[in-house]
CSV table of C-alpha atoms and ligand atoms in Angstrom, one decimal:
chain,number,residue,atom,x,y,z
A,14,UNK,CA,142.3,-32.3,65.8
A,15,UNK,CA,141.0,-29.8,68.0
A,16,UNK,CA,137.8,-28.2,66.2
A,17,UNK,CA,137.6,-25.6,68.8
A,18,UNK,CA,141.2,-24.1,68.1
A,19,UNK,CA,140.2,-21.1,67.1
A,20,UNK,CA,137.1,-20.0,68.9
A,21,UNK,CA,138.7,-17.1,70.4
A,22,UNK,CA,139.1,-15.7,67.1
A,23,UNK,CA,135.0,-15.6,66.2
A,24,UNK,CA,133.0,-12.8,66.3
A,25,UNK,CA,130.7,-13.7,68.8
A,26,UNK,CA,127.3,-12.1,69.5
A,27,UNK,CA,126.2,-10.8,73.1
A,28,UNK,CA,122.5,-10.8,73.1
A,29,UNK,CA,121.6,-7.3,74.1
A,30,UNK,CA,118.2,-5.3,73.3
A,31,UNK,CA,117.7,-2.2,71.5
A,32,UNK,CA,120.9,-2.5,69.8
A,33,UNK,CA,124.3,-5.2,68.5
A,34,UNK,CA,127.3,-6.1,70.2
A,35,UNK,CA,130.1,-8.2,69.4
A,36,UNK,CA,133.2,-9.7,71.0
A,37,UNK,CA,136.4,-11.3,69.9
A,38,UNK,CA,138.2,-12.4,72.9
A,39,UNK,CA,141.5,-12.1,70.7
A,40,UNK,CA,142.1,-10.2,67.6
A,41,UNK,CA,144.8,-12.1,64.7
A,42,UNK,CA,147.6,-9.6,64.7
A,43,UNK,CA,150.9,-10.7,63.5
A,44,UNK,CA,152.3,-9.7,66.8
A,45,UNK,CA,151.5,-10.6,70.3
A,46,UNK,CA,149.4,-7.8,72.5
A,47,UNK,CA,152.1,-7.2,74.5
A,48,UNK,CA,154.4,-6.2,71.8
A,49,UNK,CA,151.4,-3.7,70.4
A,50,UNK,CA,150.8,-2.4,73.9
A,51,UNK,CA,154.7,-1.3,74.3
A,52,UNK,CA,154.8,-0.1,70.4
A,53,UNK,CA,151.9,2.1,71.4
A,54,UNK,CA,152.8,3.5,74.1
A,55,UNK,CA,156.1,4.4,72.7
A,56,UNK,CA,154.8,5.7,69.1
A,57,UNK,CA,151.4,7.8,70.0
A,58,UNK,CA,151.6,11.3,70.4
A,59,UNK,CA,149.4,11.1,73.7
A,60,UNK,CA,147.8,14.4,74.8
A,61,UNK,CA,146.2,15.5,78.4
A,62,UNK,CA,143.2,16.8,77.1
A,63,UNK,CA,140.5,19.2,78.8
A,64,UNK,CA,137.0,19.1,79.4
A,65,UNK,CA,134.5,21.5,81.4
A,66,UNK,CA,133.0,20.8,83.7
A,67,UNK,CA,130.7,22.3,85.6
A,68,UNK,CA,132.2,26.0,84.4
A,69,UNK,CA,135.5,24.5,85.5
A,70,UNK,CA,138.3,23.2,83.2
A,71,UNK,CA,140.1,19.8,84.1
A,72,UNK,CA,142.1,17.3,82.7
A,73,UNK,CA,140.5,14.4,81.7
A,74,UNK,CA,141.4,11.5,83.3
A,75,UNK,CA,143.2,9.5,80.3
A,76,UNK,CA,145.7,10.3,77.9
A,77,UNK,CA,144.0,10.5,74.3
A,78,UNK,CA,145.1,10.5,70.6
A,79,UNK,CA,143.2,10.7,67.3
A,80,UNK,CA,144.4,9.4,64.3
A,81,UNK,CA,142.5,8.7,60.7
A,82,UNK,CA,142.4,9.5,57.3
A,83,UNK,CA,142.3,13.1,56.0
A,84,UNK,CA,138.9,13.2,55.0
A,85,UNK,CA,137.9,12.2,58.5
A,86,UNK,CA,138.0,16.0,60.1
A,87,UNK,CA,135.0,17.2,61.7
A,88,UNK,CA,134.0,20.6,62.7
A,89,UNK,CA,132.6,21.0,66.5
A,90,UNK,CA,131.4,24.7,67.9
A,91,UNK,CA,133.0,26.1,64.2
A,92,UNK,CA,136.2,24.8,64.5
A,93,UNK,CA,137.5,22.2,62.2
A,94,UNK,CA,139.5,19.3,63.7
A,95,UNK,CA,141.9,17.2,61.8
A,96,UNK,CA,143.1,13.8,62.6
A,97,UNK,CA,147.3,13.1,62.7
A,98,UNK,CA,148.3,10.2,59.9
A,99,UNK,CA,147.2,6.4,60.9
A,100,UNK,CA,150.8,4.9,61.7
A,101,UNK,CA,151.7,2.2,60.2
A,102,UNK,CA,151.0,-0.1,63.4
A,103,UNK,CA,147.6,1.4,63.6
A,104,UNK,CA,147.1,0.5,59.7
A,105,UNK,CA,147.7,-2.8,60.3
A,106,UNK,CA,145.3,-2.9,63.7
A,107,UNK,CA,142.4,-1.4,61.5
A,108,UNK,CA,143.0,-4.2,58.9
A,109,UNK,CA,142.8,-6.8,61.2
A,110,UNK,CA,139.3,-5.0,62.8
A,111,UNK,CA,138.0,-4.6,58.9
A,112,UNK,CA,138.3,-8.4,58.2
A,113,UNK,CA,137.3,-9.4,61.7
A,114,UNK,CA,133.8,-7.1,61.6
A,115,UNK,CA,133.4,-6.8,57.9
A,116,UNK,CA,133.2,-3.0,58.6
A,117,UNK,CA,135.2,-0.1,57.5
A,118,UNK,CA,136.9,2.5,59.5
A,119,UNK,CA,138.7,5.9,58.6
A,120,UNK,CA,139.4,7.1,61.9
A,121,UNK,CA,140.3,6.0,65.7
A,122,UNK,CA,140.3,7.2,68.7
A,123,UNK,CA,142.7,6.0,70.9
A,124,UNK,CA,142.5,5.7,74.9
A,125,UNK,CA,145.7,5.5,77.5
A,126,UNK,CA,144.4,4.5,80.9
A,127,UNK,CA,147.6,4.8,83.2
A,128,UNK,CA,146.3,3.1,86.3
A,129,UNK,CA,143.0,2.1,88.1
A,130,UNK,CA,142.5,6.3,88.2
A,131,UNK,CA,141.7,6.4,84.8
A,132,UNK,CA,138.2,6.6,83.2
A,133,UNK,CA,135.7,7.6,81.0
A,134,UNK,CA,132.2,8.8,81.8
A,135,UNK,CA,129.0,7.4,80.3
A,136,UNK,CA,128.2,8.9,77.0
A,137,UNK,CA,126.6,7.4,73.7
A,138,UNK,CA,128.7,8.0,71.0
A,139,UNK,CA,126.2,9.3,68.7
A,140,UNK,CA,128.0,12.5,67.2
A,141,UNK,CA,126.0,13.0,64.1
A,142,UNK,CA,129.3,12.7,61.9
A,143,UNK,CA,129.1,8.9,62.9
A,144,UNK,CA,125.9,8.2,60.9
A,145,UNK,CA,122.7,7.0,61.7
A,146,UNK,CA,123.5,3.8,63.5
A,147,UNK,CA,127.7,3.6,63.9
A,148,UNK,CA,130.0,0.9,64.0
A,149,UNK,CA,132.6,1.4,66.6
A,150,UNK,CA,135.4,-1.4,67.0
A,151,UNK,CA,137.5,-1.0,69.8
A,152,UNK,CA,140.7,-3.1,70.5
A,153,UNK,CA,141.9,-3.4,73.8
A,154,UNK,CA,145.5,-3.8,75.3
A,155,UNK,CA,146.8,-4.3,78.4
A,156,UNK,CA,145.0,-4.4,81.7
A,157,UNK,CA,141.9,-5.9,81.6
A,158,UNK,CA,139.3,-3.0,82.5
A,159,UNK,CA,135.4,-3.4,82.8
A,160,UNK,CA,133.3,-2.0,80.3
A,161,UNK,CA,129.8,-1.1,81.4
A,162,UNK,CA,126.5,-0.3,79.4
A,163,UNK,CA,123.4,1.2,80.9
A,164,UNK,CA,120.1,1.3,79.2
A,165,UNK,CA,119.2,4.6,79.3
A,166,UNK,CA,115.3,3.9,80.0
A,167,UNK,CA,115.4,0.2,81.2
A,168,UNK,CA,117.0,-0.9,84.4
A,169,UNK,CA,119.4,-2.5,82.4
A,170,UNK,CA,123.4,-2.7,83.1
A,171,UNK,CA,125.8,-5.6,80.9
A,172,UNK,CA,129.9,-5.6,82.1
A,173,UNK,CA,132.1,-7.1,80.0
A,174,UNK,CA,135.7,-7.7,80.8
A,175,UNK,CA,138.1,-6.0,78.3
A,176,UNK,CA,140.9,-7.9,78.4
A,177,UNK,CA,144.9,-8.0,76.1
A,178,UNK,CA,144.2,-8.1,72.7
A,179,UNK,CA,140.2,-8.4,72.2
A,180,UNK,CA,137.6,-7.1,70.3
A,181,UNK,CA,134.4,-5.7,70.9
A,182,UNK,CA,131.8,-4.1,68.5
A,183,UNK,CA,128.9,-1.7,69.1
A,184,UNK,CA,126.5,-1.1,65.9
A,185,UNK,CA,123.1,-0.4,65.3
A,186,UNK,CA,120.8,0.9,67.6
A,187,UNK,CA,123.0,0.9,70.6
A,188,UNK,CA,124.3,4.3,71.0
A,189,UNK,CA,120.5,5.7,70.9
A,190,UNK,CA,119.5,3.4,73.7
A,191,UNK,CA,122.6,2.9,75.7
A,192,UNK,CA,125.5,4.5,77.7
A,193,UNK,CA,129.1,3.4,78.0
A,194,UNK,CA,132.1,4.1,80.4
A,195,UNK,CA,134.8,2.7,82.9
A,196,UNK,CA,134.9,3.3,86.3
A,197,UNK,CA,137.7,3.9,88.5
A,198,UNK,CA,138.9,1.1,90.3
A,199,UNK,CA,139.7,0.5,93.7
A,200,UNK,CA,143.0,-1.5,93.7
A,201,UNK,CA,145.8,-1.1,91.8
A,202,UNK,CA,145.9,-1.7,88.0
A,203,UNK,CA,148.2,-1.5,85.2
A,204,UNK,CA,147.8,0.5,82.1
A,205,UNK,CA,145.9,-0.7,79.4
A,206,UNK,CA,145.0,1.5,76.0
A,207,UNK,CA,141.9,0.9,74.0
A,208,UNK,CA,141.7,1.9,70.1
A,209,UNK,CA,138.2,2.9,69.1
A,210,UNK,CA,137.8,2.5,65.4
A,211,UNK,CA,135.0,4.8,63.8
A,212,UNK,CA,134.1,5.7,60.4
A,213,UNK,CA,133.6,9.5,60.0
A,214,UNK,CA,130.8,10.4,57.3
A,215,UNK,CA,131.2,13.8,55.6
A,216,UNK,CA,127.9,15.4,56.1
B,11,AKG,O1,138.3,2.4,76.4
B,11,AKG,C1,137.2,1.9,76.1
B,11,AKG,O2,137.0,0.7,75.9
B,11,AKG,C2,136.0,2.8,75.8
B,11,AKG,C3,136.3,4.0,75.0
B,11,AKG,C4,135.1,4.8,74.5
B,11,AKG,O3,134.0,4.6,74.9
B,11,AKG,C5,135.3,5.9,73.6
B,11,AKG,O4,136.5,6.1,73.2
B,11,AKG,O5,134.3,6.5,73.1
B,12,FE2,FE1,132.6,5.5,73.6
C-alpha cells in the first residue's frame, strides 16, 4: 500500500509572513488538465483588453475573461460591470477548488497567456469588493509559468512554479503585504491559462 498515493492532492501550506498561501500540486477533476486546457480555450469568450498606461492605451498582454454569478457585478469609476454565466466546465472547476480550500467563490477571472510574451504586472488584489482579507484560488493549466510575490516593505521575493493542473491559494493578510505577477520569459513557452477564483461581496 502506498500511503503517500495521494499527496499531490493535499493542500499544503507554504510558510510565508504577513499573510497564507496554499498549494495543491494537482487538483481532482474528473478530467485530465490537458483535456480542460483544450475545452478552455475552445469555450471562453477571450477578450484583448486595455489598460493605460502612462496616458497611453495598450493591449494588455493576455487574453482575459470573467465569469461568476449574477450578483457578483461590481461598479468601478460609476460603471457597473457584469460577469458572463459560469459554464458548465467552469462549474465543475469551482467545485473542485470549494472542496479542496473549504472556501466559496462566485466569481473567476480567467487568464490566457499565449506564449512566454504574456504577463501580468505586480499588483495586490485588494479591490475593496473582495473583503477585508480575500481568498483567491487560482487553477492553473498548461505551461508551467513562475509565479512571483514581493513583500512590499521586506526584501522578500517567494517563486513558485505553476505548473498543469495545480492549485494555489492566497488568503488573509497577503494582498495588504504582498505583490504578485509573471514575468515574461526569455525562451519560448507554450500557452498556459490560469482561473482565479474570487468571491465578490456586495458592499
Ligand atoms: O495567472 C496567474 O496565476 C496570476 C493571475 C492573477 O494574479 C490575477 O488574475 O489577479
Ligand atoms: Fe492577482
Amino acid at each position: 500500500m502506498d500511503l503517500f498515493a495521494d499527496q499531490n492532492h493535499t493542500l499544503e501550506a507554504i510558510p510565508i509572513e504577513d499573510g497564507e498561501l496554499y498549494f495543491m500540486s494537482r487538483l481532482p477533476l474528473a478530467q485530465d488538465p490537458a483535456t480542460v486546457m483544450q475545452r478552455l480555450v475552445e469555450e471562453t469568450p477571450w477578450r484583448a483588453e486595455s489598460i493605460t498606461l502612462y496616458g497611453k492605451s495598450m493591449l494588455q498582454p493576455r487574453l482575459s475573461a470573467w465569469h461568476g454569478e449574477p450578483e457578483a457585478r461590481y461598479t468601478y469609476s460609476g460603471t457597473t460591470f457584469e460577469p458572463q454565466p459560469f459554464t458548465p466546465l467552469q462549474r465543475e472547476i469551482r467545485q473542485a477548488v470549494e472542496i479542496a480550500t473549504g472556501r466559496r467563490f462566485n466569481s473567476v477571472l480567467l487568464n490566457y497567456y499565449r506564449n512566454e510574451q504574456d504577463s501580468m504586472g505586480f499588483h495586490s488584489d485588494d479591490e475593496r469588493e473582495l473583503g477585508r482579507n480575500p481568498a483567491i484560488a487560482s487553477v492553473s493549466f498548461g505551461e508551467a509559468r513562475t509565479f512571483i510575490l514581493k513583500h512590499k516593505k521586506l526584501p522578500k521575493t517567494v517563486k513558485i512554479a505553476l505548473g498543469d493542473g495545480s492549485l494555489l491559494l492566497m488568503a488573509g493578510a497577503l494582498q495588504h503585504h504582498w505583490r504578485h505577477g509573471i514575468n515574461k520569459e526569455k525562451t519560448p513557452r507554450g500557452p498556459r491559462i490560469s482561473l482565479t477564483f474570487r468571491n465578490i461581496v456586495i458592499l
